[in-house]
Amino acid sequence: MLPEALARLVEQLSRLPTVGPKTAQRLALHVLRMPEEEVRQLAQALVEAKAKVRPCSVCFHLTDTDPCPICTNPGRDPSVLCVVEDSRDVLAIERAREFRGRYHVLGGAISPLDGVGPEDLRIRELLERLRGGQIREVIVATNPRVEGDATALYLARLIRPLGIRVTRLAHGLPVGGDLEYADEVTLARALEGRRDL
Amino acid sequence: MLPEALARLVEQLSRLPTVGPKTAQRLALHVLRMPEEEVRQLAQALVEAKAKVRPCSVCFHLTDTDPCPICTNPGRDPSVLCVVEDSRDVLAIERAREFRGRYHVLGGAISPLDGVGPEDLRIRELLERLRGGQIREVIVATNPRVEGDATALYLARLIRPLGIRVTRLAHGLPVGGDLEYADEVTLARALEGRRDL
């Protein structure tokens, strides 16, 4: 029913996350309306990003130079390490412009149900970095979910014996949020972590 | 903050419809995790679809042969023409497997607010086809919205004088839908168009 070249494009697009068959069709039809030059640029951007971007050999954040600009930036504090699941989390924390230390990207969280154990994450590499002796504090910024919490506890048990402080991001109400709509667990944690005014 | 090749890919992806900046970033990071071969296939599918797929010179449905397989199919009734806004509508009607005539894709609907007038649509081409004399009925299947309805009325006024029957798709309750959740306009139309059992 669809011309073959179009069907192939729809099929390829529908393999992407968040893209169902209807969206894939819509995107493919949009591509046909784009100027040829733009389509070529998009195709090239795909191939080039895949070819050039690699995990940093120190922190495993995505980069096109190795080590990455964060690891080589002399203005960043080498004594504080923020451990995250994923490169997306590095980007989110960088957007907050609050953290001036360095990162370590685990590549996921421990999740027995998905068959992800500690050996599948970059925990060995993390411990090697900590053995360097420069790091005083590890902030575990894994996602505030069961898997992220389990990973944080696991890491804390490994790291504390090395004499390094291990911290976790605070739980509480999101800024600008509505108390009425907060779920009970978040609210309980917000009460628990209350501060003096 | 993002490696340049990745930032460029995010930028390119975020130009696509339904893809906001967050989704673009998610898609780009997914691309980095895809095998290189798959990324190349996706890039190639983009370029090839753009290069090979063109509007049919008869009905303006997208095709990689000209005229398209529907226009050249001898099993389809050449006396009934279904007029739609868009190639997507052809695909939707074909999926219903009910219509055995041919199509004419207008390329949109009349919408003064968006600066789309009758001269921007393939109405001249439609009238030319009708002058061929083979067509007995035109089913106007523009979208059941203000613009689609206006376009249908406009076309009816042009086509009726040629002695050709002009029809419009029925309005009513969607099959499997819930009466309770139907909007009042649809419900009014469903009553108006009621049929004897």
Tab-separated table of N, CA, C and O in Angstrom, chain A residues 97-138:
chain	number	residue	atom	x	y	z
A	97	ARG	N	23.301	23.894	37.003
A	97	ARG	CA	24.428	24.802	37.247
A	97	ARG	C	24.781	24.929	38.731
A	97	ARG	O	25.081	26.009	39.217
A	98	GLU	N	24.737	23.835	39.441
A	98	GLU	CA	24.972	23.895	40.875
A	98	GLU	C	26.189	23.046	41.233
A	98	GLU	O	26.920	23.342	42.170
A	99	PHE	N	26.404	21.994	40.466
A	99	PHE	CA	27.453	21.026	40.785
A	99	PHE	C	28.727	21.369	40.029
A	99	PHE	O	28.704	21.548	38.811
A	100	ARG	N	29.867	21.452	40.760
A	100	ARG	CA	31.136	21.825	40.119
A	100	ARG	C	32.183	20.727	40.237
A	100	ARG	O	33.378	20.977	40.065
A	101	GLY	N	31.743	19.517	40.581
A	101	GLY	CA	32.682	18.406	40.645
A	101	GLY	C	32.705	17.634	39.341
A	101	GLY	O	32.419	18.188	38.281
A	102	ARG	N	33.045	16.365	39.421
A	102	ARG	CA	33.085	15.525	38.226
A	102	ARG	C	32.056	14.389	38.320
A	102	ARG	O	31.392	14.250	39.347
A	103	TYR	N	31.963	13.613	37.262
A	103	TYR	CA	30.910	12.587	37.183
A	103	TYR	C	31.475	11.187	37.043
A	103	TYR	O	32.636	10.996	36.658
A	104	HIS	N	30.588	10.217	37.301
A	104	HIS	CA	30.848	8.837	36.902
A	104	HIS	C	29.523	8.234	36.433
A	104	HIS	O	28.555	8.186	37.209
A	105	VAL	N	29.484	7.817	35.185
A	105	VAL	CA	28.241	7.276	34.614
A	105	VAL	C	28.262	5.753	34.721
A	105	VAL	O	29.116	5.088	34.136
A	106	LEU	N	27.294	5.212	35.470
A	106	LEU	CA	27.265	3.769	35.726
A	106	LEU	C	26.813	2.965	34.512
A	106	LEU	O	27.205	1.813	34.341
A	107	GLY	N	25.938	3.566	33.725
A	107	GLY	CA	25.368	2.822	32.600
A	107	GLY	C	24.111	2.056	32.979
A	107	GLY	O	23.750	1.086	32.318
A	108	GLY	N	23.411	2.505	34.032
A	108	GLY	CA	22.164	1.869	34.443
A	108	GLY	C	22.084	1.754	35.947
A	108	GLY	O	22.849	2.399	36.667
A	109	ALA	N	21.140	0.943	36.410
A	109	ALA	CA	20.982	0.700	37.847
A	109	ALA	C	20.782	-0.800	38.043
A	109	ALA	O	20.365	-1.501	37.124
A	110	ILE	N	21.099	-1.258	39.240
A	110	ILE	CA	20.928	-2.683	39.539
A	110	ILE	C	19.439	-3.029	39.484
A	110	ILE	O	18.615	-2.369	40.108
A	111	SER	N	19.096	-4.039	38.702
A	111	SER	CA	17.693	-4.401	38.541
A	111	SER	C	17.602	-5.903	38.240
A	111	SER	O	17.635	-6.314	37.081
A	112	PRO	N	17.484	-6.716	39.292
A	112	PRO	CA	17.479	-8.170	39.088
A	112	PRO	C	16.382	-8.607	38.107
A	112	PRO	O	16.578	-9.516	37.317
A	113	LEU	N	15.226	-7.923	38.142
A	113	LEU	CA	14.130	-8.310	37.252
A	113	LEU	C	14.499	-8.138	35.790
A	113	LEU	O	14.022	-8.857	34.919
A	114	ASP	N	15.341	-7.134	35.484
A	114	ASP	CA	15.778	-6.936	34.104
A	114	ASP	C	17.109	-7.636	33.837
A	114	ASP	O	17.713	-7.442	32.780
A	115	GLY	N	17.575	-8.405	34.807
A	115	GLY	CA	18.830	-9.127	34.625
A	115	GLY	C	20.055	-8.225	34.673
A	115	GLY	O	21.092	-8.559	34.112
A	116	VAL	N	19.938	-7.052	35.329
A	116	VAL	CA	21.091	-6.150	35.436
A	116	VAL	C	21.689	-6.284	36.832
A	116	VAL	O	21.064	-5.891	37.826
A	117	GLY	N	22.860	-6.857	36.924
A	117	GLY	CA	23.554	-6.994	38.192
A	117	GLY	C	24.682	-5.978	38.294
A	117	GLY	O	24.976	-5.284	37.330
A	118	PRO	N	25.328	-5.896	39.476
A	118	PRO	CA	26.420	-4.933	39.680
A	118	PRO	C	27.522	-5.077	38.626
A	118	PRO	O	28.132	-4.085	38.220
A	119	GLU	N	27.764	-6.336	38.162
A	119	GLU	CA	28.857	-6.562	37.217
A	119	GLU	C	28.550	-5.990	35.839
A	119	GLU	O	29.438	-5.844	35.006
A	120	ASP	N	27.262	-5.631	35.588
A	120	ASP	CA	26.905	-5.037	34.305
A	120	ASP	C	27.081	-3.523	34.314
A	120	ASP	O	26.935	-2.873	33.274
A	121	LEU	N	27.343	-2.954	35.482
A	121	LEU	CA	27.509	-1.504	35.582
A	121	LEU	C	28.993	-1.182	35.735
A	121	LEU	O	29.801	-2.067	35.987
A	122	ARG	N	29.341	0.109	35.595
A	122	ARG	CA	30.763	0.479	35.669
A	122	ARG	C	31.168	0.752	37.116
A	122	ARG	O	31.634	1.845	37.452
A	123	ILE	N	30.950	-0.261	37.967
A	123	ILE	CA	31.244	-0.127	39.391
A	123	ILE	C	32.716	-0.429	39.649
A	123	ILE	O	33.376	0.248	40.444
A	124	ARG	N	33.253	-1.424	38.934
A	124	ARG	CA	34.675	-1.729	39.048
A	124	ARG	C	35.499	-0.488	38.696
A	124	ARG	O	36.424	-0.106	39.419
A	125	GLU	N	35.115	0.165	37.601
A	125	GLU	CA	35.829	1.363	37.151
A	125	GLU	C	35.688	2.485	38.178
A	125	GLU	O	36.619	3.273	38.388
A	126	LEU	N	34.524	2.563	38.835
A	126	LEU	CA	34.311	3.581	39.864
A	126	LEU	C	35.267	3.347	41.037
A	126	LEU	O	35.943	4.274	41.514
A	127	LEU	N	35.348	2.085	41.470
A	127	LEU	CA	36.206	1.775	42.619
A	127	LEU	C	37.669	2.054	42.295
A	127	LEU	O	38.429	2.542	43.140
A	128	GLU	N	38.062	1.783	41.058
A	128	GLU	CA	39.423	2.096	40.626
A	128	GLU	C	39.708	3.598	40.733
A	128	GLU	O	40.763	4.005	41.194
A	129	ARG	N	38.726	4.413	40.301
A	129	ARG	CA	38.907	5.866	40.388
A	129	ARG	C	39.036	6.284	41.850
A	129	ARG	O	39.844	7.158	42.194
A	130	LEU	N	38.243	5.669	42.718
A	130	LEU	CA	38.248	6.058	44.130
A	130	LEU	C	39.582	5.685	44.768
A	130	LEU	O	40.078	6.392	45.647
A	131	ARG	N	40.181	4.596	44.300
A	131	ARG	CA	41.477	4.172	44.837
A	131	ARG	C	42.583	5.172	44.533
A	131	ARG	O	43.615	5.181	45.185
A	132	GLY	N	42.336	6.059	43.546
A	132	GLY	CA	43.300	7.115	43.225
A	132	GLY	C	43.577	8.029	44.415
A	132	GLY	O	44.611	8.667	44.490
A	133	GLY	N	42.627	8.107	45.379
A	133	GLY	CA	42.868	8.825	46.625
A	133	GLY	C	42.490	10.295	46.614
A	133	GLY	O	42.501	10.956	47.645
A	134	GLN	N	42.117	10.814	45.442
A	134	GLN	CA	41.832	12.239	45.346
A	134	GLN	C	40.411	12.576	45.783
A	134	GLN	O	40.108	13.729	46.105
A	135	ILE	N	39.537	11.573	45.791
A	135	ILE	CA	38.105	11.844	45.969
A	135	ILE	C	37.700	11.755	47.434
A	135	ILE	O	37.971	10.767	48.123
A	136	ARG	N	37.044	12.829	47.921
A	136	ARG	CA	36.614	12.893	49.312
A	136	ARG	C	35.144	12.550	49.483
A	136	ARG	O	34.710	12.105	50.534
A	137	GLU	N	34.341	12.870	48.446
A	137	GLU	CA	32.898	12.637	48.572
A	137	GLU	C	32.324	12.069	47.274
A	137	GLU	O	32.671	12.544	46.193
A	138	VAL	N	31.443	11.098	47.437
A	138	VAL	CA	30.711	10.554	46.296
A	138	VAL	C	29.231	10.864	46.499
A	138	VAL	O	28.636	10.439	47.492
